[in-house]
Amino acid sequence: MPHQECINCKSQYDIDEILYFCKKCGDILEIKFDFKELSQTLSESNWKTKPLSVWRYRDFMPIHEAANIVTLNEGGTGLHRSPRLAEEVGLKELYVKNEGENPTGSFKDRGMTVGVTKAVELGARHVICASTGNTSASLAAYAARAGIKCTVLIPSGKIAYGKLAQAMIHGAKVLQVRGNFDQALEFVFKLAEKHKSIYLLNSINPFRIEGQKSLGYEICEQLDNKAPDRIIIPVGNAGNISAVWKGLTEFHQLGFIKTLPKMTGIQAVGSAPIAQAIKTGSDKIITVENPETIATAIRIGAPVSWKKAINAIHESHGTAETVTDEEILDAQKILARIEGIFVEPASASSIAGLKKLVKNGIIDKDERVVCITTGHGLKDPDTAIKQSEKPIEVDAEMSAIEQALGLQTRKVILAR
Ligand code: AN7
């Protein structure tokens, strides 16, 4: 079995010990495998015959019993070759890995299937998270699936309606905190610390990251066991970029891929502590007090996994970039209109970042690039409607309809 390990002082903890921060230095934790043992398990396993999904990688997951798995069939999302978008931005080979195809419409499901399974294994009856929306939607669904209680803390007024609807219909206790995401997360940390019966499932929970690392595995398998040259990914709390990088380095260490991609994180201008650190060459972030962006999912000023994200970007010789709300909305529209893929604004930041980095010559035209789009467009219908042409209201008459369509109207004279 793997163990939990502090990313800073390397203190080790048992896989079944419930803790979210290192007891010695307070830094965050990750799951570490014994690669000899894992290689051995894999060589005796039929994992390659299973369909593409998170649980294809069951051998790579720190779960004791298959019988405990709480699943809605997550992962196995499309890697869509996108030639029109490639031409638009000036690239030869571009793919969109569309995580909106997951059961609740975002990549969070990869983490929650493993995180909630772990909660069940640990005997937890009550799970909690703070969320800008997608985490709460996903946790609410998986808690319902497991038959356990769920509480979510969301910032008031600033979450997309689709996500709120999901958390509510799945029966979660929804608290709208008068404050932002970062403040809500602080309360969740304190609650989990004070009330040991509540299990915390924000991405600081390393079991969530284990599920999400499957995103990295899948991309390589979908490209015939090759890593792309670059992966571009929206960054908020920075769990996902860390998770994808973990998956990639594990596949590399196991010899399944020969090269590693440049990890490229995209943040919205108004909430970009990690991109700022990368741009200024700092290995620490300066948190943003009042983060702002139309991409509410990534409206996060104090990302908990910042250290893992900066490591991933440095180790992979990648980079980070910021994009404006206008660039995000433009990218969302372009992707929907020329590739048929409808994503929420936060997800479109990867496309906006791609466009900017190609234009600025940071990304070479010959690079094979994968953009990850993290959540479905229907999560936030309001934003989509606001930036599209309004429907044209017409009388229920043929001539009115033709006129609205700019078709020539003429009287049809029936020959006798
Ligand atoms: C669509 O739901 O943090 O960098 O509470 O919903 O792993 O945080 C959402 C994050 C990107 C950023 N795209 O991922 C939450 C939450 C979408 C998201 C991110 C989120 P991380």
Coordinates of C-alpha atoms and ligand atoms in Angstrom, one line a residue:
M1 CA 0.0 0.0 0.0
P2 CA 1.1 3.6 -0.7
H3 CA 1.5 6.1 2.1
Q4 CA 0.8 9.8 2.7
E5 CA 3.8 12.1 2.6
C6 CA 4.4 15.8 3.3
I7 CA 5.5 17.6 0.1
N8 CA 7.9 19.8 2.2
C9 CA 9.5 17.8 5.1
K10 CA 8.7 14.4 3.6
S11 CA 7.2 13.1 6.9
Q12 CA 5.3 9.9 6.2
Y13 CA 1.8 9.0 7.4
D14 CA -0.3 5.8 7.2
I15 CA -2.7 5.7 4.2
D16 CA -5.7 5.5 6.6
E17 CA -4.8 8.3 8.9
I18 CA -7.2 11.2 8.6
L19 CA -5.2 14.4 8.2
Y20 CA -5.1 17.2 5.7
F21 CA -1.8 19.0 6.7
C22 CA 1.5 17.7 7.9
K23 CA 1.6 17.4 11.7
K24 CA 5.3 18.5 11.8
C25 CA 5.5 21.4 9.4
G26 CA 1.9 22.2 8.4
D27 CA 2.5 21.8 4.6
I28 CA 0.2 19.7 2.4
L29 CA 0.3 16.0 1.7
E30 CA 0.5 13.7 -1.3
I31 CA 0.1 10.0 -1.9
K32 CA 3.3 8.1 -2.6
F33 CA 3.6 4.7 -4.2
D34 CA 6.3 2.1 -4.0
F35 CA 7.0 1.9 -7.8
K36 CA 8.5 -1.6 -7.6
E37 CA 5.4 -2.9 -5.9
L38 CA 3.1 -1.0 -8.4
S39 CA 5.0 -2.3 -11.4
Q40 CA 4.6 -5.8 -10.1
T41 CA 0.9 -5.3 -9.5
L42 CA 0.4 -3.9 -13.0
S43 CA 2.3 -6.7 -14.7
E44 CA -0.1 -9.2 -13.2
S45 CA -3.2 -7.0 -13.9
N46 CA -5.6 -6.9 -16.8
W47 CA -6.0 -3.1 -16.5
K48 CA -5.3 -2.5 -20.2
T49 CA -8.4 -4.5 -21.2
K50 CA -10.7 -2.2 -19.3
P51 CA -12.5 0.8 -20.9
L52 CA -11.0 4.2 -20.6
S53 CA -12.2 5.6 -17.2
V54 CA -10.9 6.5 -13.8
W55 CA -11.4 2.9 -12.6
R56 CA -9.4 1.5 -15.5
Y57 CA -6.6 2.7 -13.2
R58 CA -7.9 1.0 -10.1
D59 CA -4.4 -0.5 -9.5
F60 CA -3.0 3.1 -9.3
M61 CA -5.6 4.2 -6.8
P62 CA -5.0 4.0 -3.0
I63 CA -8.3 2.2 -2.3
H64 CA -8.4 -1.1 -0.3
E65 CA -11.6 -2.8 -1.6
A66 CA -13.2 -2.7 -5.0
A67 CA -16.5 -3.3 -3.3
N68 CA -16.3 0.1 -1.7
I69 CA -16.1 2.0 -4.9
V70 CA -18.6 4.8 -5.3
T71 CA -19.0 5.6 -9.0
L72 CA -21.2 7.2 -11.6
N73 CA -18.8 6.2 -14.4
E74 CA -16.3 9.0 -14.5
G75 CA -13.4 9.8 -16.9
G76 CA -13.1 8.4 -20.4
T77 CA -13.8 11.8 -21.8
G78 CA -13.2 12.8 -25.4
L79 CA -9.8 14.0 -26.7
H80 CA -11.1 16.0 -29.6
R81 CA -8.8 16.8 -32.5
S82 CA -9.7 20.4 -33.3
P83 CA -8.3 21.4 -36.7
R84 CA -10.5 24.5 -37.2
L85 CA -9.4 25.9 -33.8
A86 CA -5.8 24.9 -34.6
E87 CA -6.0 27.0 -37.8
E88 CA -7.6 29.9 -36.0
V89 CA -4.8 30.1 -33.5
G90 CA -2.0 29.1 -35.9
L91 CA -1.1 25.6 -34.7
K92 CA -0.7 22.3 -36.6
E93 CA -2.0 19.8 -34.1
L94 CA -4.4 20.7 -31.3
Y95 CA -6.7 18.6 -29.1
V96 CA -9.4 19.6 -26.6
K97 CA -9.8 17.2 -23.7
N98 CA -13.3 17.9 -22.7
E99 CA -13.9 17.2 -19.0
G100 CA -17.5 18.6 -19.3
E101 CA -18.3 15.0 -20.4
N102 CA -18.0 13.7 -16.9
P103 CA -21.2 12.6 -14.9
T104 CA -21.8 16.0 -13.2
G105 CA -20.2 18.0 -16.0
S106 CA -16.7 18.7 -14.7
F107 CA -13.3 17.1 -13.9
K108 CA -14.1 17.2 -10.2
D109 CA -15.9 13.8 -10.6
R110 CA -12.5 12.1 -11.2
G111 CA -11.5 13.2 -7.7
M112 CA -14.8 12.7 -6.0
T113 CA -15.2 9.1 -7.1
V114 CA -11.9 8.3 -5.3
G115 CA -12.3 10.8 -2.5
V116 CA -15.8 9.7 -1.5
T117 CA -14.8 6.0 -1.9
K118 CA -12.0 6.8 0.6
A119 CA -14.5 8.5 2.9
V120 CA -16.6 5.3 2.8
E121 CA -13.6 3.2 3.6
L122 CA -12.7 5.4 6.6
G123 CA -16.3 5.1 7.8
A124 CA -17.2 8.8 7.3
R125 CA -20.9 9.6 7.4
H126 CA -20.6 13.4 6.6
V127 CA -18.5 15.1 3.9
I128 CA -17.9 18.8 3.4
C129 CA -16.3 21.2 1.0
A130 CA -16.0 24.8 0.1
S131 CA -16.6 25.5 -3.5
T132 CA -16.9 28.0 -6.3
G133 CA -19.5 25.6 -7.7
N134 CA -18.3 22.5 -9.4
T135 CA -16.8 20.8 -6.4
S136 CA -20.0 21.2 -4.5
A137 CA -22.1 19.8 -7.4
S138 CA -19.8 16.8 -7.7
L139 CA -19.5 16.1 -4.0
A140 CA -23.3 16.4 -3.5
A141 CA -23.8 13.8 -6.2
Y142 CA -21.2 11.4 -4.9
A143 CA -22.4 11.8 -1.3
A144 CA -25.9 11.0 -2.5
R145 CA -24.6 8.0 -4.4
A146 CA -22.8 6.8 -1.2
G147 CA -25.8 7.6 1.0
I148 CA -23.9 9.9 3.3
K149 CA -24.5 13.5 4.4
C150 CA -23.1 16.4 2.5
T151 CA -22.5 20.1 3.4
V152 CA -21.1 22.7 1.0
L153 CA -20.1 26.2 1.7
I154 CA -20.3 28.5 -1.4
P155 CA -19.6 32.2 -1.8
S156 CA -22.8 34.2 -1.9
G157 CA -24.0 35.6 -5.2
K158 CA -21.1 34.5 -7.3
I159 CA -21.7 31.0 -8.3
A160 CA -23.1 29.8 -11.6
Y161 CA -26.7 28.7 -11.4
G162 CA -26.4 25.3 -13.0
K163 CA -23.9 24.3 -10.3
L164 CA -26.1 25.6 -7.5
A165 CA -29.0 23.6 -8.9
Q166 CA -27.0 20.4 -8.8
A167 CA -25.9 20.8 -5.2
M168 CA -29.5 21.6 -4.2
I169 CA -31.2 18.8 -6.1
H170 CA -28.7 16.2 -4.7
G171 CA -29.8 17.2 -1.2
A172 CA -26.6 18.8 0.1
K173 CA -26.9 21.3 2.9
V174 CA -25.9 24.5 1.1
L175 CA -24.5 27.4 3.1
Q176 CA -24.0 30.6 1.2
V177 CA -21.2 32.4 3.1
R178 CA -21.2 36.2 2.9
G179 CA -17.6 36.3 1.7
N180 CA -15.5 34.8 -1.1
F181 CA -14.3 31.2 -1.8
D182 CA -11.0 31.6 0.2
Q183 CA -12.9 32.6 3.3
A184 CA -15.4 29.7 2.9
L185 CA -12.4 27.3 2.6
E186 CA -10.9 28.6 5.9
F187 CA -14.2 27.8 7.7
V188 CA -14.2 24.3 6.2
F189 CA -10.7 23.7 7.4
K190 CA -11.7 24.8 10.9
L191 CA -14.9 22.7 10.9
A192 CA -13.0 19.6 9.8
E193 CA -10.4 20.3 12.5
K194 CA -12.9 20.8 15.2
H195 CA -15.5 18.2 14.3
K196 CA -13.6 15.0 13.5
S197 CA -16.7 13.3 12.2
I198 CA -16.8 15.6 9.2
Y199 CA -14.5 14.5 6.3
L200 CA -13.0 17.3 4.2
L201 CA -13.1 16.8 0.4
N202 CA -11.5 19.9 -1.1
S203 CA -8.5 19.3 -3.4
I204 CA -6.2 19.6 -0.4
N205 CA -7.4 16.0 0.3
P206 CA -4.7 13.9 -1.5
F207 CA -7.2 11.2 -2.4
R208 CA -9.0 13.7 -4.7
I209 CA -5.7 14.3 -6.4
E210 CA -5.3 10.6 -7.0
G211 CA -8.5 10.4 -8.9
Q212 CA -7.7 13.5 -10.9
K213 CA -4.3 12.2 -12.0
S214 CA -6.2 9.8 -14.3
L215 CA -6.7 12.8 -16.6
G216 CA -3.0 12.8 -17.3
Y217 CA -2.9 9.0 -17.8
E218 CA -5.9 9.2 -20.3
I219 CA -4.4 11.9 -22.4
C220 CA -1.3 9.8 -23.0
E221 CA -3.3 6.7 -23.7
Q222 CA -5.5 8.6 -26.2
L223 CA -2.4 9.7 -28.0
D224 CA -1.1 6.2 -28.4
N225 CA 1.1 6.2 -25.3
K226 CA 2.8 9.4 -26.1
A227 CA 2.6 12.6 -24.0
P228 CA 1.8 15.8 -26.0
D229 CA 4.4 18.6 -26.1
R230 CA 2.2 20.8 -24.0
I231 CA -0.9 20.7 -21.8
I232 CA -2.8 23.9 -21.1
I233 CA -5.1 24.0 -18.1
P234 CA -7.2 26.5 -16.2
V235 CA -5.9 27.1 -12.7
G236 CA -7.9 28.0 -9.6
N237 CA -7.0 26.3 -6.4
A238 CA -4.3 24.5 -8.4
G239 CA -5.3 20.9 -7.5
N240 CA -5.9 19.9 -11.0
I241 CA -2.6 21.0 -12.6
S242 CA -0.8 19.3 -9.7
A243 CA -2.9 16.1 -10.3
V244 CA -2.3 15.9 -14.0
W245 CA 1.4 16.4 -13.5
K246 CA 1.4 13.7 -10.9
G247 CA -0.2 11.3 -13.3
L248 CA 2.2 12.1 -16.1
T249 CA 5.3 11.7 -13.9
E250 CA 4.0 8.3 -12.7
F251 CA 3.4 7.1 -16.2
H252 CA 6.9 8.3 -17.1
Q253 CA 8.5 6.6 -14.1
L254 CA 6.7 3.4 -15.0
G255 CA 8.0 3.6 -18.6
F256 CA 4.6 4.0 -20.3
I257 CA 5.7 7.4 -21.9
K258 CA 9.1 8.6 -23.0
T259 CA 8.7 12.3 -22.7
L260 CA 6.8 14.8 -20.5
P261 CA 4.7 17.8 -21.6
K262 CA 5.2 21.4 -20.6
M263 CA 2.6 22.2 -18.1
T264 CA 1.0 25.5 -18.8
G265 CA -1.4 27.0 -16.3
I266 CA -3.9 29.8 -17.2
Q267 CA -5.5 32.1 -14.6
A268 CA -7.9 35.1 -15.0
V269 CA -6.2 38.5 -14.7
G270 CA -8.2 39.4 -11.5
S271 CA -7.2 36.2 -9.6
A272 CA -3.8 35.2 -10.8
P273 CA -1.4 34.6 -7.9
I274 CA 0.3 31.6 -9.5
A275 CA 0.7 33.2 -12.9
Q276 CA 2.1 36.3 -11.2
A277 CA 4.7 34.2 -9.3
I278 CA 5.8 32.4 -12.5
K279 CA 6.0 35.7 -14.4
T280 CA 8.1 37.4 -11.7
G281 CA 10.3 34.3 -11.2
S282 CA 9.2 34.0 -7.6
D283 CA 8.8 30.6 -5.9
K284 CA 6.2 32.0 -3.5
I285 CA 2.8 33.4 -4.3
I286 CA 1.3 36.7 -3.1
T287 CA -2.4 36.0 -2.4
V288 CA -5.1 38.1 -4.0
E289 CA -7.4 39.7 -1.4
N290 CA -10.5 40.3 -3.5
P291 CA -10.2 38.1 -6.6
E292 CA -12.5 39.0 -9.5
T293 CA -13.3 37.4 -12.8
I294 CA -16.4 36.4 -14.9
A295 CA -14.9 32.9 -14.7
T296 CA -16.4 32.4 -11.2
A297 CA -15.1 28.8 -11.0
I298 CA -11.5 30.1 -10.8
R299 CA -12.2 33.2 -8.7
I300 CA -9.7 32.1 -6.1
G301 CA -7.1 34.3 -4.5
A302 CA -5.3 32.0 -2.1
P303 CA -4.8 28.6 -3.9
V304 CA -4.0 25.9 -1.4
S305 CA -2.0 23.7 -3.9
W306 CA 0.1 26.6 -5.2
K307 CA 3.4 24.9 -4.2
K308 CA 2.6 21.7 -6.1
A309 CA 1.5 23.8 -9.1
I310 CA 4.7 25.9 -9.2
N311 CA 6.7 22.7 -8.9
A312 CA 4.8 21.2 -11.8
I313 CA 5.4 24.2 -14.0
H314 CA 9.1 24.5 -13.2
E315 CA 9.8 20.7 -13.4
S316 CA 8.1 20.5 -16.8
H317 CA 9.7 23.7 -18.2
G318 CA 6.2 25.0 -18.7
T319 CA 4.8 28.4 -18.0
A320 CA 1.7 30.3 -16.8
E321 CA -0.3 33.1 -18.4
T322 CA -3.2 35.4 -17.5
V323 CA -6.2 36.2 -19.6
T324 CA -8.8 38.9 -19.4
D325 CA -12.6 38.3 -19.0
E326 CA -13.0 39.5 -22.6
E327 CA -10.4 37.0 -23.9
I328 CA -12.2 34.3 -21.9
L329 CA -15.6 35.0 -23.4
D330 CA -14.2 35.3 -26.9
A331 CA -12.5 31.9 -26.6
Q332 CA -15.7 30.4 -25.2
K333 CA -17.6 31.6 -28.2
I334 CA -15.0 30.5 -30.7
L335 CA -14.7 27.0 -29.3
A336 CA -18.5 26.6 -29.3
R337 CA -18.9 28.0 -32.8
I338 CA -16.1 26.4 -34.7
E339 CA -15.6 23.1 -32.9
G340 CA -19.0 22.4 -31.4
I341 CA -17.7 22.2 -27.8
F342 CA -19.6 24.3 -25.2
V343 CA -17.6 24.9 -22.1
E344 CA -18.0 27.2 -19.1
P345 CA -16.0 30.5 -19.0
A346 CA -13.3 29.1 -16.6
S347 CA -12.7 26.2 -19.0
A348 CA -12.4 28.6 -22.0
S349 CA -9.4 30.2 -20.2
S350 CA -7.2 27.4 -21.5
I351 CA -8.2 28.3 -25.1
A352 CA -7.7 32.0 -24.4
G353 CA -4.3 31.3 -23.0
L354 CA -3.4 29.1 -26.0
K355 CA -4.3 31.9 -28.4
K356 CA -2.2 34.4 -26.4
L357 CA 0.8 32.2 -26.0
V358 CA 0.9 31.3 -29.7
K359 CA 0.5 34.9 -30.7
N360 CA 3.4 35.9 -28.3
G361 CA 5.6 33.2 -29.8
I362 CA 5.9 31.3 -26.5
I363 CA 4.2 28.3 -28.0
D364 CA 5.8 27.0 -31.2
K365 CA 3.5 26.3 -34.2
D366 CA 4.8 22.8 -34.4
E367 CA 4.0 21.8 -30.9
R368 CA 1.4 19.1 -30.3
V369 CA -0.9 20.8 -27.8
V370 CA -3.7 19.5 -25.6
C371 CA -6.1 22.1 -24.0
I372 CA -8.1 20.8 -21.1
T373 CA -11.6 22.3 -20.8
T374 CA -12.7 21.6 -17.3
G375 CA -16.5 22.1 -17.1
H376 CA -19.6 22.0 -19.3
G377 CA -21.1 25.2 -20.7
L378 CA -24.5 24.5 -19.3
K379 CA -23.1 25.0 -15.8
D380 CA -23.4 28.7 -16.5
P381 CA -26.2 29.4 -19.0
D382 CA -26.6 33.1 -18.0
T383 CA -23.1 34.0 -19.3
A384 CA -23.7 32.1 -22.5
I385 CA -27.0 33.8 -23.2
K386 CA -25.7 37.3 -22.4
Q387 CA -23.0 37.1 -25.0
S388 CA -25.1 35.5 -27.8
E389 CA -27.5 37.0 -30.3
K390 CA -31.0 37.0 -28.8
P391 CA -33.7 34.8 -30.4
I392 CA -35.9 36.7 -32.8
E393 CA -39.5 36.6 -31.9
V394 CA -41.8 36.2 -34.9
D395 CA -45.5 35.8 -35.7
A396 CA -46.6 32.3 -36.4
E397 CA -46.7 33.0 -40.2
M398 CA -44.5 31.8 -43.0
S399 CA -43.9 35.2 -44.4
A400 CA -42.7 36.6 -41.0
I401 CA -40.4 33.6 -40.6
E402 CA -38.9 34.0 -44.1
Q403 CA -38.5 37.7 -43.5
A404 CA -36.6 37.1 -40.2
L405 CA -34.3 34.7 -42.1
G406 CA -33.7 37.1 -44.9
L407 CA -35.3 34.9 -47.4
Q408 CA -37.2 36.4 -50.3
T409 CA -40.9 36.4 -49.6
R410 CA -43.2 35.9 -52.5
K411 CA -46.8 34.9 -52.9
V412 CA -47.1 31.3 -53.9
I413 CA -49.6 31.1 -56.7
L414 CA -50.9 27.6 -57.1
A415 CA -51.3 26.7 -60.7
R416 CA -54.6 25.2 -61.5
Ligands
AN7_1 C1 -14.5 24.6 -14.4 O1 -15.5 24.0 -7.6 O2 -12.4 25.2 -7.1 O3 -7.1 24.6 -10.1 O4 -14.7 24.8 -5.8 O5 -14.6 24.5 -11.6 O6 -8.0 22.4 -9.4 O7 -8.9 24.4 -8.5 C2 -13.4 24.8 -9.1 C3 -12.3 24.8 -9.9 C4 -11.0 25.0 -13.4 C5 -9.8 25.1 -11.3 N1 -12.1 24.9 -14.1 O8 -9.3 23.9 -10.8 C6 -14.6 24.6 -7.0 C7 -13.4 24.9 -7.7 C8 -13.3 24.7 -13.5 C9 -13.4 24.7 -12.1 C10 -11.1 25.0 -12.0 C11 -12.3 24.8 -11.3 P1 -8.2 23.8 -9.7

